[in-house]
Amino acid sequence: MTPTRLPGLAVAAVVLIAAAALTVAYCLPLAATDTLCRYAPMAEAFASGDWSEAFHPRFAVGGTVVAGLFVFLPGFDGLTACTVSATLAWALGALVLFRLAGRIFDSRTALFALLLYCICPQPLVWALKGLREPFKMLGLLLMVDAVIRVKDRDAASFAEACAAVVFLCLFKCDAILLALILGVVYAVRDGFRLRTWALTAWGAVVLQPMCALVWHWTGYWLPAPHYVPLWQKLIGG
Amino acid sequence: MEKLLDLFIGNPLGLACVGAHYLYFALPAWIVLAVRLSLRRLSRLEGLCFAIFSLFVVLEIVQLSVDRSFLRRELWGLARYFGVFAPFLWLWTAKAAADIWCAPVRRRAVRLALRATVAAALLAVAVFGNVVEIARAVTHGFGSEALAAARNIAPKIRADYAGPARQKVVRRTGGEYFTTRRPVVFGNFAAAAWAVRGQSEGAEENRVPSLCPYRPDYLFICLGRKGQTEFTVDIDETKYDYVTGVPGKETVWGLFRRKTTPHR
């Protein structure tokens, strides 16, 4: 396994494509219904401090918070904030995929993987529409990369796993289970050393804001309301 | 029985649809995987990555099958769930492209032909894929005409709408949530709701609370082209009142308010 350094060319290419795509998105708004009617108004509500409007049981808090910050700090409208934040996640995902392909194969394959990611219409269109899928994709790529390099036992790989947990647990509810399973794979490859338990503790901390909101909405301390019916079925209450 | 149908017919059909969506990327990957497996050249890291990819797909099917929504979701919805795993499969597509690009061929002409084939394939995917996808998104996802008209009417709706202060009790999960203070606006395009900063979603029978579990407060519908003398709109007049007409750039739009919508 030879870690591939990110050549400046790859970074420049991704930044250039993201900038060009954002320009296109500004001229030809592509927003999906979900963004227009949910995420964008929720981001604006978060920025204005109206938290009861900003959070909703159907959606994890991460997208609202990140897009809300883009509304609050640079002063974008909700739609632009969703598009910019999702495109940023898309661009970061491209770079992580590049590294991942470099670790598994070689730098030549990594460049082609980066190219494929950039030219595939779906992920970029999701980003330009301000959807949350690029965040989930970024989380999965980061976590798989962290699982693969866990034996390097360096601080960077642990930080990568921690970042992946945030993206997986706070952006899409259906990614929480994926994070759990990837956490088990990480633990097995790590041999249940201290870093595994530290990552578990970090995951538990990251889930708490969503648990608190779900408790407020439903009376159950669960990481997503989607699990409530299942909980009621299995445990009762 | 319904669960069995979901599991054995619905899910494979859905997966086939999603696979088709990415066929031009996925097919080379499957071929490379099959060849490397048969030649026993799959490295441990490759095996791990492929196992994780397979696990993702299985887990997503399980999650979508728990609320039996797999069959109900349309291709667009399924693609959003499964498409996020696709980059892991593209690793082998990239491997194929890299191997062809650097194939150890002695004759320069053959080597150039192979490279030209890879470049042409990538260019074709980049151009046609993106152009078609973006054109589809522009024509279906938004409507500049609808947005222009909705921006004209938005202040009026905001001034007109008087409630409710909160949406109460969601019985399946208990508790309260407070996100339906915005008016529910239905129109030909979701852009109408965005201009009002309202919501636009139908009542759902999901197990999680819907954003708008009741009838739209306002309907904002394209009546026809400017200059047209008569308009025919299929609106239930017992439930909705006509409020006003709104001119767009080339079309005329009508605003209808539900009789029970609290207004000023």
CSV table of C-alpha atoms in Angstrom, one decimal, chain A residues 143 146-147 150 157-166 179 182-184 186-187 190 193-206:
chain,number,residue,atom,x,y,z
A,143,MET,CA,-14.7,6.1,6.3
A,146,ALA,CA,-10.0,5.3,7.1
A,147,VAL,CA,-10.8,1.6,7.3
A,150,VAL,CA,-6.3,2.0,9.9
A,157,SER,CA,-6.2,8.3,9.7
A,158,PHE,CA,-8.0,8.6,13.1
A,159,ALA,CA,-9.0,12.2,12.3
A,160,GLU,CA,-10.3,11.0,9.0
A,161,ALA,CA,-12.4,8.4,10.7
A,162,CYS,CA,-13.8,11.0,13.2
A,163,ALA,CA,-14.7,13.3,10.3
A,164,ALA,CA,-16.4,10.4,8.5
A,165,VAL,CA,-18.5,9.7,11.6
A,166,VAL,CA,-19.7,13.3,11.6
A,179,ALA,CA,-21.5,4.1,9.9
A,182,LEU,CA,-18.2,0.4,9.0
A,183,GLY,CA,-17.3,1.1,12.6
A,184,VAL,CA,-17.3,-2.7,13.3
A,186,TYR,CA,-12.8,-0.5,11.5
A,187,ALA,CA,-12.7,-2.1,15.0
A,190,ASP,CA,-7.8,-2.2,14.3
A,193,ARG,CA,-7.3,-1.0,20.3
A,194,LEU,CA,-7.7,2.3,22.1
A,195,ARG,CA,-8.5,4.3,19.0
A,196,THR,CA,-11.5,2.1,18.3
A,197,TRP,CA,-13.0,2.9,21.7
A,198,ALA,CA,-12.1,6.6,21.2
A,199,LEU,CA,-13.9,6.5,17.8
A,200,THR,CA,-16.9,4.8,19.4
A,201,ALA,CA,-17.1,7.4,22.1
A,202,TRP,CA,-16.8,10.2,19.5
A,203,GLY,CA,-19.7,8.5,17.5
A,204,ALA,CA,-21.8,8.5,20.6
A,205,VAL,CA,-21.1,12.2,21.3
A,206,VAL,CA,-21.9,13.1,17.6
